[in-house]
Amino acid sequence: MAQSRGYRVIAEFSIHPIGEGTSLSRYIRRALAELEEAKGLRLQVTPMATVIESEKLSDILSAVERAHESLFRMGARRVDFVLRVDDRRDKERRMEDKVKAVT
Amino acid sequence: MAQSRGYRVIAEFSIHPIGEGTSLSRYIRRALAELEEAKGLRLQVTPMATVIESEKLSDILSAVERAHESLFRMGARRVDFVLRVDDRRDKERRMEDKVKAVT
Amino acid sequence: MAQSRGYRVIAEFSIHPIGEGTSLSRYIRRALAELEEAKGLRLQVTPMATVIESEKLSDILSAVERAHESLFRMGARRVDFVLRVDDRRDKERRMEDKVKAVT
Amino acid sequence: MAQSRGYRVIAEFSIHPIGEGTSLSRYIRRALAELEEAKGLRLQVTPMATVIESEKLSDILSAVERAHESLFRMGARRVDFVLRVDDRRDKERRMEDKVKAVT
């Protein structure tokens, strides 16, 4: 499942436990720590999600899975996440390019 | 449908036409222009979406609807969007606070 | 913001309170009741969301806002939702057509 | 990354190529065929997505990755997807249970 060299997958990940109170920041910090430990990912935290850039979708999916499991290890009983992926292979671009193109 | 004073709704909006080529930036710029014209919204463009902060959800929904319609006026035949809303009323916060709490 | 006659917007709505326990069904039932009261919407409940079909996006947005507010009236302190909209104006179709086309 | 026996992850997957016309059904059929080939997944097609139930999140992620790659093999140049995951481990349930609980 190799991808063409140079192309980057850009994704967005938002995760939260359900039923562990309204303040989720300690859970989000843990999920972020898991993403940061993953190799080959560039990250940008936004107010609603974390943007992830990678050469390989599989690296994003592995990191997301680890982040997800880490919330259960913290005691969460129910965890929801949304992952949106934008994978463009006709043009090389990085996450900054997407913002520059529209602002 | 009034909301308590001081509380801010934080949302994220991602829109694109389907079937109008792989380069979408001119459509995204138009959608952003519509959001910027709306009163009372604070905006932050990210690589995957636009974060919107407002005192009223209804102002976000109106702006989103205008942005959506603007793509059809540009000639798009099919338009998809994703709107994620996070509305917390036990604590005042702005979009920057969400990032600070986790980084 | 009138749309061409005959074209239907098809959307998907998922809502939940955060911090009110892991069992959300009474909240979802209330949100569904609000959607059902709205005129002109066709609904289909799935395991992950409610699919909504309407002639007008504005009717969907109004119903979504009412559903959202209803959860705060039940006592929720933080409510998140995801609304995905697919609006195609080159071809008339209803929600069943989308399933038939791919199965 | 083993999960407790009996608990099922319920997810929702929506994928489409961007820039390959407004009619996407042949792409969606291919993506569905990839999901159907994966072992251990239960599927339900809705007008806006495919609901996936599995004992393991990793099986869902692998199938989603294969579906994603299959669209590039068909010639798509840009592919976007949204994956929403709901993983509850305090109560056994299947996809039908979620619908029954709210209707």
Tab-separated table of C-alpha atoms in Angstrom:
chain	number	residue	atom	x	y	z
A	1	MET	CA	0.000	0.000	0.000
A	2	ALA	CA	2.878	2.356	-0.813
A	3	GLN	CA	2.100	5.914	-1.824
A	4	SER	CA	3.923	7.995	-4.368
A	5	ARG	CA	6.993	9.713	-2.911
A	6	GLY	CA	6.564	13.288	-1.907
A	7	TYR	CA	2.826	13.364	-1.534
A	8	ARG	CA	1.576	14.078	1.933
A	9	VAL	CA	-1.657	13.007	3.492
A	10	ILE	CA	-3.249	15.776	5.538
A	11	ALA	CA	-5.746	14.755	8.174
A	12	GLU	CA	-7.639	16.101	11.123
A	13	PHE	CA	-8.316	14.226	14.336
A	14	SER	CA	-10.708	15.105	17.146
A	15	ILE	CA	-11.201	12.772	20.110
A	16	HIS	CA	-13.073	12.901	23.384
A	17	PRO	CA	-14.342	10.643	26.116
A	18	ILE	CA	-18.082	10.683	26.738
A	19	GLY	CA	-19.297	10.597	30.303
A	20	GLU	CA	-16.139	11.720	32.107
A	21	GLY	CA	-17.177	15.298	32.833
A	22	THR	CA	-17.245	18.431	30.708
A	23	SER	CA	-13.534	19.242	31.032
A	24	LEU	CA	-11.607	17.091	28.632
A	25	SER	CA	-8.209	18.744	28.491
A	26	ARG	CA	-6.280	16.091	30.416
A	27	TYR	CA	-7.587	13.475	27.980
A	28	ILE	CA	-6.725	15.579	24.966
A	29	ARG	CA	-3.225	16.153	26.319
A	30	ARG	CA	-2.714	12.421	26.608
A	31	ALA	CA	-3.992	11.790	23.092
A	32	LEU	CA	-1.667	14.510	21.809
A	33	ALA	CA	1.282	12.954	23.635
A	34	GLU	CA	0.603	9.714	21.781
A	35	LEU	CA	0.515	11.510	18.434
A	36	GLU	CA	3.751	13.306	19.270
A	37	GLU	CA	5.515	10.041	20.000
A	38	ALA	CA	4.649	8.673	16.586
A	39	LYS	CA	7.405	9.027	14.005
A	40	GLY	CA	6.972	10.958	10.820
A	41	LEU	CA	3.943	13.010	11.780
A	42	ARG	CA	3.745	16.787	11.693
A	43	LEU	CA	1.075	18.172	14.015
A	44	GLN	CA	-0.834	21.418	14.430
A	45	VAL	CA	-3.252	21.854	17.302
A	46	THR	CA	-6.349	23.922	16.531
A	47	PRO	CA	-9.273	24.861	18.802
A	48	MET	CA	-11.351	21.981	17.409
A	49	ALA	CA	-8.890	19.255	16.397
A	50	THR	CA	-5.302	18.308	15.647
A	51	VAL	CA	-4.145	18.544	12.056
A	52	ILE	CA	-1.768	15.731	11.088
A	53	GLU	CA	0.517	15.568	8.069
A	54	SER	CA	2.302	12.392	7.060
A	55	GLU	CA	3.813	10.634	4.088
A	56	LYS	CA	1.782	7.556	4.920
A	57	LEU	CA	-1.843	7.189	5.865
A	58	SER	CA	-0.959	4.015	7.765
A	59	ASP	CA	1.236	6.039	10.156
A	60	ILE	CA	-1.668	8.356	10.858
A	61	LEU	CA	-4.030	5.449	11.474
A	62	SER	CA	-1.579	3.741	13.866
A	63	ALA	CA	-1.102	6.931	15.852
A	64	VAL	CA	-4.836	7.545	16.019
A	65	GLU	CA	-5.376	4.027	17.311
A	66	ARG	CA	-2.769	4.492	20.029
A	67	ALA	CA	-4.291	7.825	21.053
A	68	HIS	CA	-7.705	6.193	21.216
A	69	GLU	CA	-6.499	3.325	23.407
A	70	SER	CA	-4.673	5.707	25.719
A	71	LEU	CA	-7.958	7.270	26.820
A	72	PHE	CA	-9.312	3.909	27.929
A	73	ARG	CA	-6.125	3.333	29.937
A	74	MET	CA	-6.917	6.623	31.712
A	75	GLY	CA	-10.263	5.174	32.748
A	76	ALA	CA	-12.598	6.419	30.047
A	77	ARG	CA	-15.514	4.086	29.418
A	78	ARG	CA	-16.645	5.483	26.090
A	79	VAL	CA	-14.477	7.280	23.556
A	80	ASP	CA	-15.545	8.911	20.312
A	81	PHE	CA	-13.336	10.307	17.596
A	82	VAL	CA	-13.634	11.884	14.181
A	83	LEU	CA	-10.849	11.492	11.621
A	84	ARG	CA	-11.062	13.429	8.372
A	85	VAL	CA	-8.473	12.650	5.712
A	86	ASP	CA	-7.559	14.654	2.612
A	87	ASP	CA	-5.149	12.767	0.358
A	88	ARG	CA	-4.131	14.514	-2.838
A	89	ARG	CA	-1.690	12.842	-5.212
A	90	ASP	CA	-1.689	15.152	-8.209
A	91	LYS	CA	0.282	17.845	-6.406
A	92	GLU	CA	2.801	17.978	-3.589
A	93	ARG	CA	1.754	20.166	-0.724
A	94	ARG	CA	2.210	20.536	2.998
A	95	MET	CA	-0.275	21.696	5.591
A	96	GLU	CA	0.901	25.312	5.356
A	97	ASP	CA	0.224	25.330	1.610
A	98	LYS	CA	-3.444	24.640	2.157
A	99	VAL	CA	-3.793	27.712	4.368
A	100	LYS	CA	-1.740	29.946	2.059
A	101	ALA	CA	-3.856	28.985	-0.925
A	102	VAL	CA	-7.023	30.370	0.608
A	103	THR	CA	-5.954	33.325	2.747
B	1	MET	CA	-33.335	30.452	21.398
B	2	ALA	CA	-31.210	32.904	23.392
B	3	GLN	CA	-28.003	31.666	24.939
B	4	SER	CA	-26.489	32.688	28.249
B	5	ARG	CA	-24.380	35.841	27.987
B	6	GLY	CA	-20.690	35.302	27.720
B	7	TYR	CA	-20.676	31.753	26.507
B	8	ARG	CA	-19.221	31.234	23.080
B	9	VAL	CA	-20.013	28.524	20.613
B	10	ILE	CA	-16.903	27.171	18.904
B	11	ALA	CA	-17.385	25.402	15.607
B	12	GLU	CA	-15.456	24.077	12.658
B	13	PHE	CA	-16.574	24.275	9.058
B	14	SER	CA	-15.152	22.492	6.026
B	15	ILE	CA	-16.754	22.856	2.597
B	16	HIS	CA	-15.930	21.732	-0.920
B	17	PRO	CA	-17.560	21.295	-4.284
B	18	ILE	CA	-17.497	17.786	-5.730
B	19	GLY	CA	-16.792	17.377	-9.425
B	20	GLU	CA	-15.177	20.757	-10.129
B	21	GLY	CA	-11.572	19.579	-10.304
B	22	THR	CA	-9.022	18.795	-7.625
B	23	SER	CA	-8.035	22.405	-6.905
B	24	LEU	CA	-10.601	23.948	-4.651
B	25	SER	CA	-8.895	27.072	-3.357
B	26	ARG	CA	-10.961	29.586	-5.314
B	27	TYR	CA	-14.124	28.020	-3.893
B	28	ILE	CA	-12.736	28.011	-0.359
B	29	ARG	CA	-11.730	31.655	-0.712
B	30	ARG	CA	-15.277	32.551	-1.687
B	31	ALA	CA	-16.747	30.618	1.213
B	32	LEU	CA	-14.305	32.346	3.563
B	33	ALA	CA	-15.287	35.742	2.178
B	34	GLU	CA	-18.897	34.970	3.074
B	35	LEU	CA	-17.923	34.000	6.611
B	36	GLU	CA	-15.864	37.173	6.962
B	37	GLU	CA	-18.811	39.336	5.954
B	38	ALA	CA	-20.957	37.881	8.708
B	39	LYS	CA	-21.097	39.975	11.854
B	40	GLY	CA	-19.993	38.681	15.210
B	41	LEU	CA	-17.879	35.761	14.051
B	42	ARG	CA	-14.234	35.213	14.904
B	43	LEU	CA	-12.453	33.000	12.380
B	44	GLN	CA	-9.264	30.946	12.249
B	45	VAL	CA	-8.283	29.167	9.055
B	46	THR	CA	-6.563	25.807	9.534
B	47	PRO	CA	-5.246	23.376	6.896
B	48	MET	CA	-8.438	21.311	7.110
B	49	ALA	CA	-11.216	23.731	8.049
B	50	THR	CA	-12.187	27.132	9.382
B	51	VAL	CA	-12.736	27.467	13.112
B	52	ILE	CA	-15.609	29.817	13.972
B	53	GLU	CA	-16.379	31.403	17.337
B	54	SER	CA	-19.637	33.203	18.007
B	55	GLU	CA	-21.969	34.187	20.794
B	56	LYS	CA	-24.848	32.668	18.878
B	57	LEU	CA	-25.108	29.368	17.060
B	58	SER	CA	-27.709	30.921	14.775
B	59	ASP	CA	-25.122	33.393	13.444
B	60	ILE	CA	-22.806	30.510	12.608
B	61	LEU	CA	-25.600	28.616	10.854
B	62	SER	CA	-26.599	31.664	8.789
B	63	ALA	CA	-23.026	32.280	7.698
B	64	VAL	CA	-22.535	28.622	6.808
B	65	GLU	CA	-25.679	28.697	4.694
B	66	ARG	CA	-24.492	31.779	2.828
B	67	ALA	CA	-21.075	30.232	2.222
B	68	HIS	CA	-22.761	27.087	0.918
B	69	GLU	CA	-25.006	28.995	-1.488
B	70	SER	CA	-22.079	31.058	-2.760
B	71	LEU	CA	-20.423	27.953	-4.214
B	72	PHE	CA	-23.500	27.185	-6.318
B	73	ARG	CA	-23.474	30.764	-7.587
B	74	MET	CA	-19.894	30.098	-8.758
B	75	GLY	CA	-21.187	27.198	-10.816
B	76	ALA	CA	-20.672	24.219	-8.527
B	77	ARG	CA	-23.203	21.445	-9.110
B	78	ARG	CA	-22.641	19.508	-5.923
B	79	VAL	CA	-21.416	20.916	-2.622
B	80	ASP	CA	-20.618	19.026	0.565
B	81	PHE	CA	-19.812	20.443	3.950
B	82	VAL	CA	-19.064	19.296	7.462
B	83	LEU	CA	-19.941	21.474	10.445
B	84	ARG	CA	-18.821	20.399	13.912
B	85	VAL	CA	-20.096	22.402	16.850
B	86	ASP	CA	-18.834	22.454	20.439
B	87	ASP	CA	-21.104	24.464	22.734
B	88	ARG	CA	-20.116	24.615	26.369
B	89	ARG	CA	-22.203	26.616	28.832
B	90	ASP	CA	-20.655	25.763	32.173
B	91	LYS	CA	-17.550	27.839	31.499
B	92	GLU	CA	-16.674	30.898	29.451
B	93	ARG	CA	-13.914	30.303	26.969
B	94	ARG	CA	-12.669	31.527	23.624
B	95	MET	CA	-11.036	29.557	20.852
B	96	GLU	CA	-7.530	30.330	22.124
B	97	ASP	CA	-8.402	28.857	25.514
B	98	LYS	CA	-9.065	25.468	23.997
B	99	VAL	CA	-5.595	25.331	22.480
B	100	LYS	CA	-3.886	26.641	25.624
B	101	ALA	CA	-5.591	24.014	27.759
B	102	VAL	CA	-3.999	21.153	25.880
B	103	THR	CA	-0.589	22.381	24.763
C	1	MET	CA	-31.625	31.746	-0.786
C	2	ALA	CA	-34.159	29.703	-2.753
C	3	GLN	CA	-33.096	26.431	-4.271
C	4	SER	CA	-34.211	24.942	-7.559
C	5	ARG	CA	-37.469	23.024	-7.237
C	6	GLY	CA	-37.136	19.288	-6.924
C	7	TYR	CA	-33.609	19.090	-5.634
C	8	ARG	CA	-33.247	17.677	-2.183
C	9	VAL	CA	-30.526	18.323	0.311
C	10	ILE	CA	-29.432	15.170	2.111
C	11	ALA	CA	-27.688	15.593	5.439
C	12	GLU	CA	-26.552	13.636	8.443
C	13	PHE	CA	-26.744	14.819	12.017
C	14	SER	CA	-25.122	13.356	15.107
C	15	ILE	CA	-25.433	15.034	18.502
C	16	HIS	CA	-24.440	14.221	22.052
C	17	PRO	CA	-23.965	15.883	25.400
C	18	ILE	CA	-20.489	15.615	26.920
C	19	GLY	CA	-20.215	14.976	30.625
C	20	GLU	CA	-23.700	13.585	31.305
C	21	GLY	CA	-22.777	9.922	31.577
C	22	THR	CA	-22.112	7.258	28.965
C	23	SER	CA	-25.761	6.509	28.186
C	24	LEU	CA	-27.083	9.133	25.843
C	25	SER	CA	-30.298	7.617	24.526
C	26	ARG	CA	-32.697	9.892	26.392
C	27	TYR	CA	-30.880	12.909	24.935
C	28	ILE	CA	-30.913	11.447	21.441
C	29	ARG	CA	-34.633	10.706	21.725
C	30	ARG	CA	-35.293	14.321	22.613
C	31	ALA	CA	-33.192	15.594	19.716
C	32	LEU	CA	-35.055	13.233	17.388
C	33	ALA	CA	-38.396	14.479	18.687
C	34	GLU	CA	-37.360	18.007	17.741
C	35	LEU	CA	-36.388	16.892	14.238
C	36	GLU	CA	-39.690	15.054	13.870
C	37	GLU	CA	-41.664	18.161	14.776
C	38	ALA	CA	-40.001	20.153	12.003
C	39	LYS	CA	-42.037	20.383	8.821
C	40	GLY	CA	-40.770	19.101	5.514
C	41	LEU	CA	-38.024	16.824	6.773
C	42	ARG	CA	-37.710	13.134	6.000
C	43	LEU	CA	-35.669	11.242	8.604
C	44	GLN	CA	-33.840	7.951	8.830
C	45	VAL	CA	-32.204	6.895	12.080
C	46	THR	CA	-28.961	4.936	11.706
C	47	PRO	CA	-26.680	3.507	14.419
C	48	MET	CA	-24.383	6.540	14.182
C	49	ALA	CA	-26.583	9.475	13.141
C	50	THR	CA	-29.885	10.644	11.718
C	51	VAL	CA	-30.119	11.138	7.974
C	52	ILE	CA	-32.243	14.148	7.017
C	53	GLU	CA	-33.715	14.970	3.607
C	54	SER	CA	-35.277	18.322	2.840
C	55	GLU	CA	-36.038	20.664	-0.002
C	56	LYS	CA	-34.356	23.460	1.881
C	57	LEU	CA	-31.080	23.543	3.757
C	58	SER	CA	-32.500	26.290	5.963
C	59	ASP	CA	-35.167	23.911	7.284
C	60	ILE	CA	-32.468	21.421	8.224
C	61	LEU	CA	-30.427	24.101	9.971
C	62	SER	CA	-33.426	25.350	11.949
C	63	ALA	CA	-34.302	21.853	13.092
C	64	VAL	CA	-30.719	21.129	14.060
C	65	GLU	CA	-30.593	24.304	16.119
C	66	ARG	CA	-33.802	23.386	17.931
C	67	ALA	CA	-32.498	19.874	18.640
C	68	HIS	CA	-29.270	21.357	19.973
C	69	GLU	CA	-31.061	23.779	22.303
C	70	SER	CA	-33.352	21.032	23.577
C	71	LEU	CA	-30.392	19.200	25.132
C	72	PHE	CA	-29.460	22.251	27.196
C	73	ARG	CA	-33.047	22.498	28.394
C	74	MET	CA	-32.651	18.904	29.644
C	75	GLY	CA	-29.717	20.042	31.742
C	76	ALA	CA	-26.738	19.269	29.521
C	77	ARG	CA	-23.816	21.626	30.113
C	78	ARG	CA	-21.850	20.872	26.969
C	79	VAL	CA	-23.281	19.671	23.661
C	80	ASP	CA	-21.383	18.681	20.542
C	81	PHE	CA	-22.802	17.898	17.135
C	82	VAL	CA	-21.632	17.012	13.664
C	83	LEU	CA	-23.692	17.975	10.616
C	84	ARG	CA	-22.632	16.717	7.208
C	85	VAL	CA	-24.494	18.060	4.198
C	86	ASP	CA	-24.561	16.738	0.640
C	87	ASP	CA	-26.363	19.095	-1.737
C	88	ARG	CA	-26.511	18.050	-5.361
C	89	ARG	CA	-28.321	20.220	-7.889
C	90	ASP	CA	-27.522	18.550	-11.185
C	91	LYS	CA	-29.812	15.604	-10.494
C	92	GLU	CA	-32.954	14.985	-8.496
C	93	ARG	CA	-32.601	12.244	-5.945
C	94	ARG	CA	-33.965	11.154	-2.607
C	95	MET	CA	-32.175	9.436	0.229
C	96	GLU	CA	-33.149	5.967	-0.987
C	97	ASP	CA	-31.565	6.672	-4.367
C	98	LYS	CA	-28.166	7.136	-2.792
C	99	VAL	CA	-28.296	3.689	-1.207
C	100	LYS	CA	-29.664	2.002	-4.347
C	101	ALA	CA	-26.886	3.480	-6.452
C	102	VAL	CA	-24.176	1.740	-4.494
C	103	THR	CA	-25.676	-1.554	-3.320
D	1	MET	CA	-3.870	-3.209	21.835
D	2	ALA	CA	-6.417	-5.897	22.687
D	3	GLN	CA	-9.933	-4.865	23.607
D	4	SER	CA	-12.182	-6.473	26.169
D	5	ARG	CA	-14.075	-9.469	24.763
D	6	GLY	CA	-17.600	-8.787	23.668
D	7	TYR	CA	-17.398	-5.069	23.220
D	8	ARG	CA	-17.955	-3.840	19.719
D	9	VAL	CA	-16.651	-0.718	18.099
D	10	ILE	CA	-19.257	1.024	15.970
D	11	ALA	CA	-18.012	3.389	13.310
D	12	GLU	CA	-19.178	5.319	10.289
D	13	PHE	CA	-17.197	5.794	7.113
D	14	SER	CA	-17.859	8.186	4.239
D	15	ILE	CA	-15.444	8.461	1.316
D	16	HIS	CA	-15.380	10.278	-1.991
D	17	PRO	CA	-12.976	11.331	-4.710
D	18	ILE	CA	-12.766	15.064	-5.393
D	19	GLY	CA	-12.528	16.193	-8.984
D	20	GLU	CA	-13.847	13.078	-10.731
D	21	GLY	CA	-17.317	14.354	-11.555
D	22	THR	CA	-20.471	14.669	-9.513
D	23	SER	CA	-21.523	11.014	-9.786
D	24	LEU	CA	-19.558	8.985	-7.304
D	25	SER	CA	-21.450	5.708	-7.134
D	26	ARG	CA	-18.901	3.590	-8.959
D	27	TYR	CA	-16.235	4.749	-6.503
D	28	ILE	CA	-18.459	4.100	-3.510
D	29	ARG	CA	-19.245	0.616	-4.804
D	30	ARG	CA	-15.550	-0.159	-5.019
D	31	ALA	CA	-14.904	1.142	-1.517
D	32	LEU	CA	-17.807	-0.965	-0.235
D	33	ALA	CA	-16.415	-4.045	-1.986
D	34	GLU	CA	-13.169	-3.555	-0.081
D	35	LEU	CA	-15.024	-3.276	3.222
D	36	GLU	CA	-17.026	-6.404	2.418
D	37	GLU	CA	-13.856	-8.404	1.773
D	38	ALA	CA	-12.495	-7.554	5.216
D	39	LYS	CA	-13.095	-10.240	7.828
D	40	GLY	CA	-15.039	-9.603	10.984
D	41	LEU	CA	-16.883	-6.475	9.923
D	42	ARG	CA	-20.635	-6.009	9.918
D	43	LEU	CA	-21.792	-3.299	7.524
D	44	GLN	CA	-24.890	-1.180	6.999
D	45	VAL	CA	-25.101	1.205	4.075
D	46	THR	CA	-26.963	4.458	4.758
D	47	PRO	CA	-27.648	7.394	2.402
D	48	MET	CA	-24.662	9.300	3.807
D	49	ALA	CA	-22.143	6.675	4.926
D	50	THR	CA	-21.447	3.056	5.775
D	51	VAL	CA	-21.834	1.978	9.379
D	52	ILE	CA	-19.208	-0.561	10.450
D	53	GLU	CA	-19.267	-2.809	13.514
D	54	SER	CA	-16.237	-4.780	14.606
D	55	GLU	CA	-14.644	-6.351	17.662
D	56	LYS	CA	-11.423	-4.557	16.849
D	57	LEU	CA	-10.794	-0.983	15.842
D	58	SER	CA	-7.657	-2.115	14.019
D	59	ASP	CA	-9.765	-4.214	11.638
D	60	ILE	CA	-11.871	-1.161	10.824
D	61	LEU	CA	-8.790	0.976	10.223
D	62	SER	CA	-7.226	-1.623	7.918
D	63	ALA	CA	-10.383	-1.927	5.878
D	64	VAL	CA	-10.751	1.831	5.620
D	65	GLU	CA	-7.169	2.106	4.391
D	66	ARG	CA	-7.768	-0.532	1.716
D	67	ALA	CA	-10.974	1.202	0.595
D	68	HIS	CA	-9.101	4.505	0.402
D	69	GLU	CA	-6.271	3.060	-1.701
D	70	SER	CA	-8.745	1.350	-4.035
D	71	LEU	CA	-10.057	4.726	-5.211
D	72	PHE	CA	-6.585	5.825	-6.292
D	73	ARG	CA	-6.194	2.565	-8.215
D	74	MET	CA	-9.378	3.536	-10.085
D	75	GLY	CA	-7.695	6.760	-11.142
D	76	ALA	CA	-8.822	9.236	-8.511
D	77	ARG	CA	-6.303	11.999	-7.878
D	78	ARG	CA	-7.694	13.280	-4.611
D	79	VAL	CA	-9.677	11.282	-2.074
D	80	ASP	CA	-11.291	12.524	1.128
D	81	PHE	CA	-12.877	10.480	3.844
D	82	VAL	CA	-14.503	10.942	7.219
D	83	LEU	CA	-14.357	8.191	9.830
D	84	ARG	CA	-16.324	8.597	13.041
D	85	VAL	CA	-15.778	6.013	15.755
D	86	ASP	CA	-17.903	5.290	18.845
D	87	ASP	CA	-16.228	2.814	21.183
D	88	ARG	CA	-18.085	1.988	24.364
D	89	ARG	CA	-16.632	-0.513	26.823
D	90	ASP	CA	-18.994	-0.282	29.751
D	91	LYS	CA	-21.781	-2.113	27.950
D	92	GLU	CA	-22.030	-4.684	25.181
D	93	ARG	CA	-24.091	-3.550	22.255
D	94	ARG	CA	-24.424	-4.056	18.526
D	95	MET	CA	-25.371	-1.537	15.860
D	96	GLU	CA	-29.061	-2.450	16.052
D	97	ASP	CA	-29.096	-1.704	19.775
D	98	LYS	CA	-28.150	1.904	19.166
D	99	VAL	CA	-31.146	2.414	16.884
D	100	LYS	CA	-33.557	0.554	19.190
D	101	ALA	CA	-32.502	2.674	22.152
D	102	VAL	CA	-33.639	5.897	20.534
D	103	THR	CA	-36.653	4.976	18.362
